[in-house]
């Protein structure tokens, strides 16, 4: 724990430093919600098909989901969400004219969560 998933548009493949984002997210999570650095795990997933609005624009998407053990204050989770969104543009350079849509959410893991 924390389990972090970053979904991104396939069109960003060459323009996205995914490892750099993960390495920047981990200490941010540690500082904001009092997690252990060694416990942070991030996976990135390329999404082949993304559509925004009426589908005429070739926009790109990045969505970050941070799953934590329950018990964090809502204010801490909101600060983490805002900081994660603000961090993304440092690691993504979309093609000229392409709009980048960035979103994030922090949610509690199910009580059944277990890890080794």
Coordinates of N, CA, C and O in Angstrom, one line a residue, residues 5-6 9 22 24 26 29 34 46 51 53 55 70 72 74 78 88 92 96 101-102:
X5 N -2.2 3.7 -9.7 CA -2.4 3.4 -11.1 C -2.5 4.6 -11.9 O -3.2 5.6 -11.6
X6 N -1.7 4.7 -13.0 CA -1.7 5.8 -13.9 C -2.2 5.3 -15.3 O -1.5 4.5 -15.9
X9 N -3.4 8.0 -22.3 CA -3.7 7.8 -23.7 C -2.5 7.3 -24.5 O -1.3 7.8 -24.3
X22 N 6.2 8.4 -11.5 CA 6.0 7.5 -10.4 C 7.0 7.9 -9.3 O 6.7 7.9 -8.1
X24 N 8.3 10.7 -8.6 CA 7.9 12.0 -8.0 C 6.6 11.8 -7.2 O 6.4 12.5 -6.1
X26 N 5.7 9.1 -5.4 CA 5.9 8.3 -4.2 C 6.2 9.2 -3.0 O 5.6 9.1 -2.0
X29 N 3.1 11.2 -1.9 CA 2.2 10.4 -1.2 C 2.7 10.2 0.3 O 1.9 10.4 1.2
X34 N 1.1 10.3 5.0 CA 1.9 9.5 6.0 C 2.0 8.1 5.6 O 1.6 7.2 6.4
X46 N -1.2 1.9 -20.5 CA -1.5 2.6 -21.8 C -2.9 2.2 -22.2 O -3.2 1.0 -22.3
X51 N -11.6 8.9 -25.7 CA -12.5 9.9 -26.4 C -12.9 11.0 -25.4 O -13.3 10.7 -24.3
X53 N -15.3 14.6 -25.1 CA -16.3 15.5 -25.7 C -17.0 14.8 -26.8 O -17.4 13.6 -26.7
X55 N -15.7 13.8 -29.6 CA -14.8 12.9 -30.2 C -14.0 13.5 -31.4 O -13.2 12.8 -32.1
X70 N -7.8 2.6 4.6 CA -8.7 3.6 5.2 C -8.1 4.3 6.4 O -7.2 3.7 7.1
X72 N -7.4 7.8 6.4 CA -6.8 9.2 6.2 C -7.9 10.2 6.2 O -9.1 10.0 5.7
X74 N -10.1 13.3 5.0 CA -10.6 13.7 3.7 C -9.7 14.9 3.2 O -9.5 15.0 2.0
X78 N -7.7 15.1 -0.3 CA -7.9 16.1 -1.3 C -6.6 16.8 -1.6 O -6.4 17.2 -2.8
X88 N 1.6 16.3 -12.9 CA 1.6 15.6 -14.2 C 2.2 16.4 -15.3 O 3.0 15.9 -16.1
X92 N 4.7 15.2 -18.8 CA 4.0 14.9 -20.1 C 4.2 16.1 -21.0 O 3.9 17.3 -20.6
X96 N 2.0 19.3 -30.2 CA 1.4 20.6 -30.5 C 0.0 20.6 -30.8 O -0.5 19.8 -31.6
X101 N -5.9 16.3 -20.7 CA -6.9 16.3 -19.6 C -6.2 15.5 -18.5 O -5.9 14.3 -18.8
X102 N -6.1 16.0 -17.3 CA -5.5 15.4 -16.2 C -6.5 15.3 -15.1 O -7.2 16.2 -14.8

